[in-house]
C-alpha cells in the first residue's frame, strides 16, 4: 500500500522535495521608467493546476505579510487600483513555473519590495514565498548593488561588479567578504580590505579604487565558486554599507576542446542568424521540476572572451549590445551581422536547482560553439571589356536603324502628301 501511495504521488508531482520560490533580490530602476520582475518556483508539492502566483508589495525586510491590502495582483488576475493600467503579468513561454510582472510609470512610492507567493486555490491559502522578494532601488537613495550571478572559466581573470549609487570619491574603505547565501548576509571572512592610501598586489584587487570598486580575481579555479559581498565605508557615513544583492561566482573547468567549434554557419553580411546551444539536466534525481532558473551566457572569440550575450545588458560588449537576444531557451540571435562577427561564439548555461528552503545548487555546462563565416554582399556580375564594346556597337547600330526607319517613314508621308496635292 505504501509503495502504491509513493508511486501515485510521484506521477502527480507531489513529492517530498523541497519547495523553492526564487526572485532576484534587487533591481535598480528610474522614476518614470519600467521594471520586469521574474518569479520562479520548483517542486510546489501540489499539482500545477492547483497553484497560482499572487504578488504583494511591502516596505518590510521580508515577504512575510499576508495582509490583503498588500496584494497588488491576486491569483485570479485582479490588479489593485494603485497599479491599474501600469501592471501586467505574463507567463514565461519556455518554462511552466515562471512568470513575470512588468510595472510601468514607476513612482518612488511603489513597493519598494515586491514579493511573489504561491497560492493553493483548492484550500485558499498561501503556502510559500520567496523570502526576500525583489527590492527596487531608486535614484537619490544610498545603496550598493551587485549582480546576483557571474560565470567564469578556470584560468581566466574575473571581475565581480559592485556599484555605489553616490559619489564614489567619498569612499574611504572597501572590504570584500564571502557571503552566506542561506542567511543572506556577509560572513566575517574578509578576502581583503582596501583603503585609499593603501594598495595591494595580490590575487584579489579592485579594478580602480578611484573609479571602480569591483573585485578582480586573477587566475581563478573551481575552488573560487562562492558568493561574494561588497562592503564600503564613506567619509560621511557613520556605519558601513553593504550590498543587499550578493554575487554567486559560477566557475566552469576549462576544456581545450571548447575552443574548437562544432558548428559552422556561412551567411552574408547584413543578415541575421540564430546560433544553437543545448544543455542537459545534471545527472541524478534532478528533473525539470527542480529547476528555478536557467541563465545563458554567450562569449565571443574564445571561451574567455567578451560577452556577446549576458543576462545583464551592461555586461555585454558594446559591439553586441542591443544587437543580440535569446530565442527559445538558449539559442542566440544576432541581427545585422558584420565582418567583425567573422569569429567563434561559445555558449554556457547555468542551471539553478532547488536544494532546500531558500537554498540552491548551481550547475554550469558548456552548451557548444559555432563558427560564423561572413561573406560580403554579392555584387552583380561584371561584364568583360569585349562584351562592353559589343554592347556599345549594338546600341550604335540600333540607333542608326531607328533613325533610318524614321527618315523612311517621314519620306513616305511627305511623298504621299505631295501626290495628293498634285491630284487636286
GROMACS .gro file of C-alpha atoms in nm:
model
  424
    1UNK     CA    1   0.000   0.000   0.000
    2UNK     CA    2   0.280   0.243   0.090
    3UNK     CA    3   0.453   0.173  -0.241
    4UNK     CA    4   0.129   0.248  -0.427
    5UNK     CA    5   0.096   0.583  -0.247
    6UNK     CA    6   0.458   0.677  -0.325
    7UNK     CA    7   0.416   0.590  -0.693
    8UNK     CA    8   0.088   0.782  -0.713
    9UNK     CA    9   0.243   1.089  -0.555
   10UNK     CA   10   0.537   1.069  -0.792
   11UNK     CA   11   0.316   1.071  -1.101
   12UNK     CA   12   0.107   1.355  -0.959
   13UNK     CA   13   0.423   1.555  -0.899
   14UNK     CA   14   0.353   1.563  -0.525
   15UNK     CA   15   0.679   1.460  -0.361
   16UNK     CA   16   0.878   1.531  -0.050
   17UNK     CA   17   1.122   1.750  -0.244
   18UNK     CA   18   1.188   2.097  -0.100
   19UNK     CA   19   0.975   2.383  -0.231
   20UNK     CA   20   1.159   2.688  -0.365
   21UNK     CA   21   1.039   3.030  -0.480
   22UNK     CA   22   1.309   3.238  -0.643
   23UNK     CA   23   1.337   3.610  -0.720
   24UNK     CA   24   1.626   3.845  -0.790
   25UNK     CA   25   1.698   4.030  -0.467
   26UNK     CA   26   1.735   4.383  -0.610
   27UNK     CA   27   1.663   4.582  -0.925
   28UNK     CA   28   1.795   4.931  -0.995
   29UNK     CA   29   1.524   5.148  -1.151
   30UNK     CA   30   1.441   5.504  -1.257
   31UNK     CA   31   1.135   5.709  -1.167
   32UNK     CA   32   0.900   5.709  -1.464
   33UNK     CA   33   1.069   5.402  -1.611
   34UNK     CA   34   0.962   5.039  -1.608
   35UNK     CA   35   1.080   4.716  -1.449
   36UNK     CA   36   1.020   4.347  -1.516
   37UNK     CA   37   1.038   4.118  -1.212
   38UNK     CA   38   1.054   3.741  -1.265
   39UNK     CA   39   0.931   3.477  -1.020
   40UNK     CA   40   1.015   3.108  -1.050
   41UNK     CA   41   0.921   2.815  -0.831
   42UNK     CA   42   1.010   2.448  -0.811
   43UNK     CA   43   0.851   2.140  -0.656
   44UNK     CA   44   0.536   2.310  -0.524
   45UNK     CA   45   0.426   1.982  -0.368
   46UNK     CA   46   0.090   2.016  -0.540
   47UNK     CA   47  -0.042   1.961  -0.892
   48UNK     CA   48   0.044   2.260  -1.112
   49UNK     CA   49  -0.322   2.328  -1.186
   50UNK     CA   50  -0.383   2.397  -0.813
   51UNK     CA   51  -0.101   2.654  -0.786
   52UNK     CA   52  -0.131   3.024  -0.862
   53UNK     CA   53   0.113   3.312  -0.807
   54UNK     CA   54  -0.002   3.623  -0.625
   55UNK     CA   55   0.204   3.941  -0.594
   56UNK     CA   56   0.234   4.174  -0.296
   57UNK     CA   57   0.426   4.489  -0.211
   58UNK     CA   58   0.574   4.572   0.128
   59UNK     CA   59   0.807   4.817   0.298
   60UNK     CA   60   0.930   4.543   0.533
   61UNK     CA   61   1.256   4.350   0.509
   62UNK     CA   62   1.085   4.016   0.439
   63UNK     CA   63   0.792   3.886   0.237
   64UNK     CA   64   0.603   3.752   0.538
   65UNK     CA   65   0.300   3.978   0.515
   66UNK     CA   66  -0.034   3.820   0.431
   67UNK     CA   67  -0.240   4.139   0.468
   68UNK     CA   68  -0.498   4.165   0.191
   69UNK     CA   69  -0.423   4.535   0.137
   70UNK     CA   70  -0.065   4.445   0.035
   71UNK     CA   71  -0.188   4.238  -0.261
   72UNK     CA   72  -0.125   4.413  -0.592
   73UNK     CA   73  -0.240   4.128  -0.819
   74UNK     CA   74  -0.449   3.836  -0.697
   75UNK     CA   75  -0.447   3.472  -0.801
   76UNK     CA   76  -0.739   3.546  -1.035
   77UNK     CA   77  -0.553   3.834  -1.203
   78UNK     CA   78  -0.728   4.130  -1.039
   79UNK     CA   79  -0.497   4.434  -1.013
   80UNK     CA   80  -0.523   4.677  -0.723
   81UNK     CA   81  -0.633   5.032  -0.802
   82UNK     CA   82  -0.283   5.174  -0.736
   83UNK     CA   83  -0.135   4.977  -1.027
   84UNK     CA   84  -0.424   4.960  -1.274
   85UNK     CA   85  -0.300   5.039  -1.623
   86UNK     CA   86   0.063   5.006  -1.505
   87UNK     CA   87   0.094   4.640  -1.401
   88UNK     CA   88   0.099   4.346  -1.640
   89UNK     CA   89   0.170   3.980  -1.578
   90UNK     CA   90   0.276   3.713  -1.824
   91UNK     CA   91   0.388   3.352  -1.825
   92UNK     CA   92   0.731   3.252  -1.949
   93UNK     CA   93   0.667   3.072  -2.280
   94UNK     CA   94   0.965   2.842  -2.221
   95UNK     CA   95   0.912   2.748  -1.855
   96UNK     CA   96   0.594   2.618  -1.691
   97UNK     CA   97   0.666   2.753  -1.343
   98UNK     CA   98   0.797   3.100  -1.421
   99UNK     CA   99   0.603   3.423  -1.462
  100UNK     CA  100   0.681   3.795  -1.475
  101UNK     CA  101   0.520   4.119  -1.376
  102UNK     CA  102   0.606   4.442  -1.558
  103UNK     CA  103   0.535   4.775  -1.390
  104UNK     CA  104   0.544   5.093  -1.598
  105UNK     CA  105   0.548   5.457  -1.491
  106UNK     CA  106   0.743   5.376  -1.175
  107UNK     CA  107   0.700   5.605  -0.874
  108UNK     CA  108   0.912   5.633  -0.557
  109UNK     CA  109   0.601   5.525  -0.364
  110UNK     CA  110   0.590   5.190  -0.546
  111UNK     CA  111   0.696   4.891  -0.340
  112UNK     CA  112   0.975   4.916  -0.265
  113UNK     CA  113   0.979   4.538  -0.213
  114UNK     CA  114   0.774   4.309  -0.437
  115UNK     CA  115   0.701   3.953  -0.331
  116UNK     CA  116   0.565   3.661  -0.526
  117UNK     CA  117   0.385   3.398  -0.320
  118UNK     CA  118   0.240   3.057  -0.405
  119UNK     CA  119  -0.133   3.027  -0.351
  120UNK     CA  120  -0.325   2.699  -0.324
  121UNK     CA  121  -0.657   2.760  -0.499
  122UNK     CA  122  -0.802   2.435  -0.365
  123UNK     CA  123  -0.762   2.529   0.000
  124UNK     CA  124  -0.739   2.907  -0.043
  125UNK     CA  125  -0.413   2.985   0.136
  126UNK     CA  126  -0.054   3.097   0.074
  127UNK     CA  127   0.192   2.815   0.132
  128UNK     CA  128   0.530   2.954   0.016
  129UNK     CA  129   0.702   3.283  -0.065
  130UNK     CA  130   1.045   3.393  -0.188
  131UNK     CA  131   1.163   3.524   0.149
  132UNK     CA  132   1.330   3.848   0.044
  133UNK     CA  133   1.136   3.928  -0.273
  134UNK     CA  134   1.275   4.193  -0.510
  135UNK     CA  135   1.376   4.534  -0.372
  136UNK     CA  136   1.356   4.831  -0.609
  137UNK     CA  137   1.643   5.078  -0.569
  138UNK     CA  138   1.552   5.429  -0.683
  139UNK     CA  139   1.798   5.712  -0.755
  140UNK     CA  140   1.856   5.956  -0.473
  141UNK     CA  141   1.898   5.683  -0.215
  142UNK     CA  142   2.230   5.544  -0.095
  143UNK     CA  143   2.286   5.182  -0.179
  144UNK     CA  144   2.535   4.929  -0.312
  145UNK     CA  145   2.425   4.675  -0.566
  146UNK     CA  146   2.583   4.369  -0.727
  147UNK     CA  147   2.490   4.116  -0.992
  148UNK     CA  148   2.331   3.804  -0.849
  149UNK     CA  149   2.549   3.578  -1.067
  150UNK     CA  150   2.877   3.589  -1.259
  151UNK     CA  151   3.007   3.299  -1.468
  152UNK     CA  152   3.371   3.234  -1.546
  153UNK     CA  153   3.608   2.972  -1.686
  154UNK     CA  154   3.903   2.848  -1.483
  155UNK     CA  155   4.241   3.014  -1.557
  156UNK     CA  156   4.085   3.346  -1.653
  157UNK     CA  157   4.073   3.672  -1.458
  158UNK     CA  158   3.721   3.756  -1.350
  159UNK     CA  159   3.558   4.081  -1.236
  160UNK     CA  160   3.268   4.083  -0.988
  161UNK     CA  161   3.095   4.421  -1.024
  162UNK     CA  162   2.998   4.641  -0.729
  163UNK     CA  163   2.808   4.966  -0.791
  164UNK     CA  164   2.768   5.255  -0.546
  165UNK     CA  165   2.476   5.493  -0.606
  166UNK     CA  166   2.652   5.804  -0.471
  167UNK     CA  167   2.983   5.979  -0.542
  168UNK     CA  168   3.246   5.708  -0.536
  169UNK     CA  169   3.512   5.960  -0.436
  170UNK     CA  170   3.355   5.967  -0.087
  171UNK     CA  171   3.452   5.603  -0.026
  172UNK     CA  172   3.745   5.568   0.211
  173UNK     CA  173   3.743   5.190   0.263
  174UNK     CA  174   3.627   4.887   0.065
  175UNK     CA  175   3.609   4.534   0.203
  176UNK     CA  176   3.505   4.223   0.013
  177UNK     CA  177   3.372   3.926   0.211
  178UNK     CA  178   3.243   3.581   0.143
  179UNK     CA  179   2.862   3.581   0.170
  180UNK     CA  180   2.629   3.332   0.333
  181UNK     CA  181   2.358   3.267   0.078
  182UNK     CA  182   2.135   3.084   0.325
  183UNK     CA  183   2.128   3.372   0.574
  184UNK     CA  184   2.160   3.636   0.300
  185UNK     CA  185   2.432   3.809   0.497
  186UNK     CA  186   2.803   3.885   0.475
  187UNK     CA  187   3.018   3.647   0.675
  188UNK     CA  188   3.309   3.763   0.892
  189UNK     CA  189   3.555   3.608   0.645
  190UNK     CA  190   3.714   3.902   0.463
  191UNK     CA  191   3.901   3.844   0.139
  192UNK     CA  192   4.082   4.173   0.171
  193UNK     CA  193   4.040   4.534   0.276
  194UNK     CA  194   4.145   4.835   0.072
  195UNK     CA  195   4.192   5.194   0.184
  196UNK     CA  196   4.260   5.493  -0.036
  197UNK     CA  197   4.617   5.524   0.084
  198UNK     CA  198   4.690   5.151   0.062
  199UNK     CA  199   4.737   4.930  -0.242
  200UNK     CA  200   4.791   4.558  -0.256
  201UNK     CA  201   4.937   4.343  -0.528
  202UNK     CA  202   4.776   4.003  -0.487
  203UNK     CA  203   4.530   3.766  -0.648
  204UNK     CA  204   4.249   3.994  -0.524
  205UNK     CA  205   4.239   4.359  -0.626
  206UNK     CA  206   3.998   4.640  -0.700
  207UNK     CA  207   3.957   4.742  -1.063
  208UNK     CA  208   4.029   5.107  -0.986
  209UNK     CA  209   3.966   5.242  -0.636
  210UNK     CA  210   3.909   5.599  -0.751
  211UNK     CA  211   3.661   5.496  -1.022
  212UNK     CA  212   3.557   5.133  -0.983
  213UNK     CA  213   3.537   4.925  -0.662
  214UNK     CA  214   3.456   4.598  -0.843
  215UNK     CA  215   3.658   4.295  -0.733
  216UNK     CA  216   3.912   4.140  -0.971
  217UNK     CA  217   4.028   3.783  -0.906
  218UNK     CA  218   4.323   3.657  -1.109
  219UNK     CA  219   4.371   3.307  -1.248
  220UNK     CA  220   4.066   3.153  -1.083
  221UNK     CA  221   3.976   2.787  -1.048
  222UNK     CA  222   3.665   2.599  -0.934
  223UNK     CA  223   3.754   2.648  -0.565
  224UNK     CA  224   3.655   3.015  -0.606
  225UNK     CA  225   3.293   2.916  -0.670
  226UNK     CA  226   3.147   3.107  -0.376
  227UNK     CA  227   2.919   3.401  -0.300
  228UNK     CA  228   3.080   3.743  -0.257
  229UNK     CA  229   2.972   4.053  -0.069
  230UNK     CA  230   3.083   4.417  -0.115
  231UNK     CA  231   3.101   4.649   0.191
  232UNK     CA  232   3.210   5.013   0.195
  233UNK     CA  233   3.275   5.297   0.438
  234UNK     CA  234   3.241   5.661   0.331
  235UNK     CA  235   3.374   5.984   0.474
  236UNK     CA  236   3.022   6.092   0.571
  237UNK     CA  237   2.866   5.764   0.682
  238UNK     CA  238   2.859   5.668   1.047
  239UNK     CA  239   2.845   5.298   0.965
  240UNK     CA  240   2.944   5.063   0.688
  241UNK     CA  241   2.711   4.999   0.397
  242UNK     CA  242   2.678   4.654   0.245
  243UNK     CA  243   2.511   4.529  -0.069
  244UNK     CA  244   2.165   4.375  -0.046
  245UNK     CA  245   2.240   4.159  -0.350
  246UNK     CA  246   2.532   3.916  -0.323
  247UNK     CA  247   2.710   3.769  -0.626
  248UNK     CA  248   2.738   3.397  -0.681
  249UNK     CA  249   3.051   3.314  -0.885
  250UNK     CA  250   2.998   3.003  -1.103
  251UNK     CA  251   3.317   2.852  -1.249
  252UNK     CA  252   3.346   2.602  -1.534
  253UNK     CA  253   3.659   2.385  -1.551
  254UNK     CA  254   3.844   2.475  -1.871
  255UNK     CA  255   3.844   2.219  -2.155
  256UNK     CA  256   4.075   2.270  -2.454
  257UNK     CA  257   3.815   2.109  -2.686
  258UNK     CA  258   3.582   2.403  -2.626
  259UNK     CA  259   3.795   2.626  -2.847
  260UNK     CA  260   3.710   2.408  -3.149
  261UNK     CA  261   3.352   2.497  -3.253
  262UNK     CA  262   3.143   2.204  -3.369
  263UNK     CA  263   2.915   2.413  -3.595
  264UNK     CA  264   2.990   2.630  -3.898
  265UNK     CA  265   2.741   2.880  -4.036
  266UNK     CA  266   2.806   3.074  -4.358
  267UNK     CA  267   2.597   3.381  -4.435
  268UNK     CA  268   2.617   3.719  -4.598
  269UNK     CA  269   2.692   4.044  -4.423
  270UNK     CA  270   2.381   4.235  -4.314
  271UNK     CA  271   2.169   3.925  -4.249
  272UNK     CA  272   2.050   3.787  -3.913
  273UNK     CA  273   2.145   3.447  -3.776
  274UNK     CA  274   2.050   3.211  -3.491
  275UNK     CA  275   2.324   3.011  -3.319
  276UNK     CA  276   2.231   2.683  -3.143
  277UNK     CA  277   2.305   2.596  -2.780
  278UNK     CA  278   2.194   2.296  -2.577
  279UNK     CA  279   2.215   2.164  -2.223
  280UNK     CA  280   2.103   1.865  -2.017
  281UNK     CA  281   1.984   1.844  -1.660
  282UNK     CA  282   2.252   1.735  -1.411
  283UNK     CA  283   2.272   1.361  -1.358
  284UNK     CA  284   2.097   1.209  -1.060
  285UNK     CA  285   1.742   1.265  -0.944
  286UNK     CA  286   1.710   1.615  -1.090
  287UNK     CA  287   1.404   1.684  -1.304
  288UNK     CA  288   1.266   1.991  -1.474
  289UNK     CA  289   1.051   2.046  -1.164
  290UNK     CA  290   1.368   2.109  -0.960
  291UNK     CA  291   1.487   2.394  -1.183
  292UNK     CA  292   1.406   2.751  -1.078
  293UNK     CA  293   1.615   2.938  -1.334
  294UNK     CA  294   1.835   2.892  -1.641
  295UNK     CA  295   2.086   3.166  -1.725
  296UNK     CA  296   2.263   3.165  -2.062
  297UNK     CA  297   2.593   3.335  -2.149
  298UNK     CA  298   2.750   3.369  -2.495
  299UNK     CA  299   3.117   3.461  -2.528
  300UNK     CA  300   3.283   3.570  -2.849
  301UNK     CA  301   3.626   3.488  -2.991
  302UNK     CA  302   3.704   3.217  -2.736
  303UNK     CA  303   3.561   3.071  -2.415
  304UNK     CA  304   3.709   3.351  -2.203
  305UNK     CA  305   3.633   3.631  -2.449
  306UNK     CA  306   3.392   3.925  -2.404
  307UNK     CA  307   3.018   3.865  -2.386
  308UNK     CA  308   2.805   3.866  -2.699
  309UNK     CA  309   2.509   3.799  -2.468
  310UNK     CA  310   2.472   3.827  -2.090
  311UNK     CA  311   2.157   3.824  -1.872
  312UNK     CA  312   2.264   4.173  -1.756
  313UNK     CA  313   2.281   4.405  -2.056
  314UNK     CA  314   2.557   4.623  -1.909
  315UNK     CA  315   2.795   4.327  -1.922
  316UNK     CA  316   2.752   4.279  -2.300
  317UNK     CA  317   3.038   4.408  -2.517
  318UNK     CA  318   2.948   4.733  -2.691
  319UNK     CA  319   2.976   4.565  -3.033
  320UNK     CA  320   2.680   4.339  -2.948
  321UNK     CA  321   2.474   4.550  -2.707
  322UNK     CA  322   2.111   4.566  -2.827
  323UNK     CA  323   2.206   4.351  -3.128
  324UNK     CA  324   2.174   4.008  -2.965
  325UNK     CA  325   1.885   3.831  -2.793
  326UNK     CA  326   1.769   3.486  -2.687
  327UNK     CA  327   1.535   3.272  -2.896
  328UNK     CA  328   1.383   2.973  -2.724
  329UNK     CA  329   1.565   2.883  -2.406
  330UNK     CA  330   1.929   2.911  -2.509
  331UNK     CA  331   1.979   2.997  -2.877
  332UNK     CA  332   2.144   3.328  -2.970
  333UNK     CA  333   2.009   3.560  -3.237
  334UNK     CA  334   2.247   3.818  -3.387
  335UNK     CA  335   2.098   4.094  -3.600
  336UNK     CA  336   2.274   4.271  -3.888
  337UNK     CA  337   2.592   4.064  -3.888
  338UNK     CA  338   2.911   4.245  -3.991
  339UNK     CA  339   3.263   4.143  -4.087
  340UNK     CA  340   3.357   4.173  -3.717
  341UNK     CA  341   3.127   3.875  -3.648
  342UNK     CA  342   3.353   3.650  -3.855
  343UNK     CA  343   3.465   3.457  -3.546
  344UNK     CA  344   3.356   3.190  -3.299
  345UNK     CA  345   3.078   3.209  -3.040
  346UNK     CA  346   3.063   2.994  -2.726
  347UNK     CA  347   2.760   2.917  -2.508
  348UNK     CA  348   2.750   2.845  -2.133
  349UNK     CA  349   2.436   2.753  -1.939
  350UNK     CA  350   2.394   2.787  -1.562
  351UNK     CA  351   2.111   2.577  -1.420
  352UNK     CA  352   1.988   2.678  -1.073
  353UNK     CA  353   1.813   2.396  -0.886
  354UNK     CA  354   1.614   2.393  -0.565
  355UNK     CA  355   1.821   2.228  -0.290
  356UNK     CA  356   1.615   2.321   0.018
  357UNK     CA  357   1.431   2.611   0.176
  358UNK     CA  358   1.591   2.920   0.019
  359UNK     CA  359   1.894   2.709  -0.084
  360UNK     CA  360   2.007   2.640  -0.439
  361UNK     CA  361   2.261   2.434  -0.630
  362UNK     CA  362   2.420   2.580  -0.944
  363UNK     CA  363   2.546   2.369  -1.234
  364UNK     CA  364   2.735   2.519  -1.528
  365UNK     CA  365   2.759   2.347  -1.865
  366UNK     CA  366   2.929   2.425  -2.194
  367UNK     CA  367   2.648   2.441  -2.448
  368UNK     CA  368   2.855   2.430  -2.768
  369UNK     CA  369   3.040   2.660  -3.005
  370UNK     CA  370   2.964   2.797  -3.352
  371UNK     CA  371   3.197   2.946  -3.610
  372UNK     CA  372   3.043   3.226  -3.816
  373UNK     CA  373   3.183   3.278  -4.167
  374UNK     CA  374   3.071   3.612  -4.307
  375UNK     CA  375   3.063   3.673  -4.682
  376UNK     CA  376   3.044   4.016  -4.840
  377UNK     CA  377   2.712   4.101  -5.009
  378UNK     CA  378   2.704   3.953  -5.360
  379UNK     CA  379   2.761   4.201  -5.643
  380UNK     CA  380   2.611   4.186  -5.993
  381UNK     CA  381   2.841   4.006  -6.242
  382UNK     CA  382   3.096   4.235  -6.410
  383UNK     CA  383   3.095   4.250  -6.793
  384UNK     CA  384   3.419   4.198  -6.985
  385UNK     CA  385   3.565   4.480  -7.197
  386UNK     CA  386   3.484   4.281  -7.512
  387UNK     CA  387   3.123   4.249  -7.403
  388UNK     CA  388   3.106   4.616  -7.323
  389UNK     CA  389   3.238   4.705  -7.674
  390UNK     CA  390   2.986   4.468  -7.835
  391UNK     CA  391   2.705   4.626  -7.637
  392UNK     CA  392   2.812   4.977  -7.744
  393UNK     CA  393   2.830   4.868  -8.111
  394UNK     CA  394   2.489   4.704  -8.093
  395UNK     CA  395   2.341   5.017  -7.937
  396UNK     CA  396   2.502   5.232  -8.213
  397UNK     CA  397   2.360   5.012  -8.490
  398UNK     CA  398   2.016   5.008  -8.326
  399UNK     CA  399   2.011   5.388  -8.300
  400UNK     CA  400   2.115   5.429  -8.667
  401UNK     CA  401   1.850   5.177  -8.774
  402UNK     CA  402   1.587   5.359  -8.572
  403UNK     CA  403   1.684   5.692  -8.729
  404UNK     CA  404   1.676   5.538  -9.078
  405UNK     CA  405   1.326   5.399  -9.017
  406UNK     CA  406   1.206   5.740  -8.903
  407UNK     CA  407   1.354   5.904  -9.216
  408UNK     CA  408   1.186   5.647  -9.443
  409UNK     CA  409   0.850   5.697  -9.272
  410UNK     CA  410   0.882   6.073  -9.296
  411UNK     CA  411   0.976   6.039  -9.664
  412UNK     CA  412   0.672   5.827  -9.737
  413UNK     CA  413   0.443   6.068  -9.558
  414UNK     CA  414   0.593   6.361  -9.747
  415UNK     CA  415   0.562   6.183 -10.084
  416UNK     CA  416   0.201   6.089 -10.022
  417UNK     CA  417   0.117   6.443  -9.923
  418UNK     CA  418   0.281   6.578 -10.241
  419UNK     CA  419   0.094   6.334 -10.469
  420UNK     CA  420  -0.232   6.429 -10.304
  421UNK     CA  421  -0.166   6.794 -10.367
  422UNK     CA  422  -0.096   6.734 -10.745
  423UNK     CA  423  -0.414   6.533 -10.788
  424UNK     CA  424  -0.617   6.819 -10.656
   0.00000   0.00000   0.00000
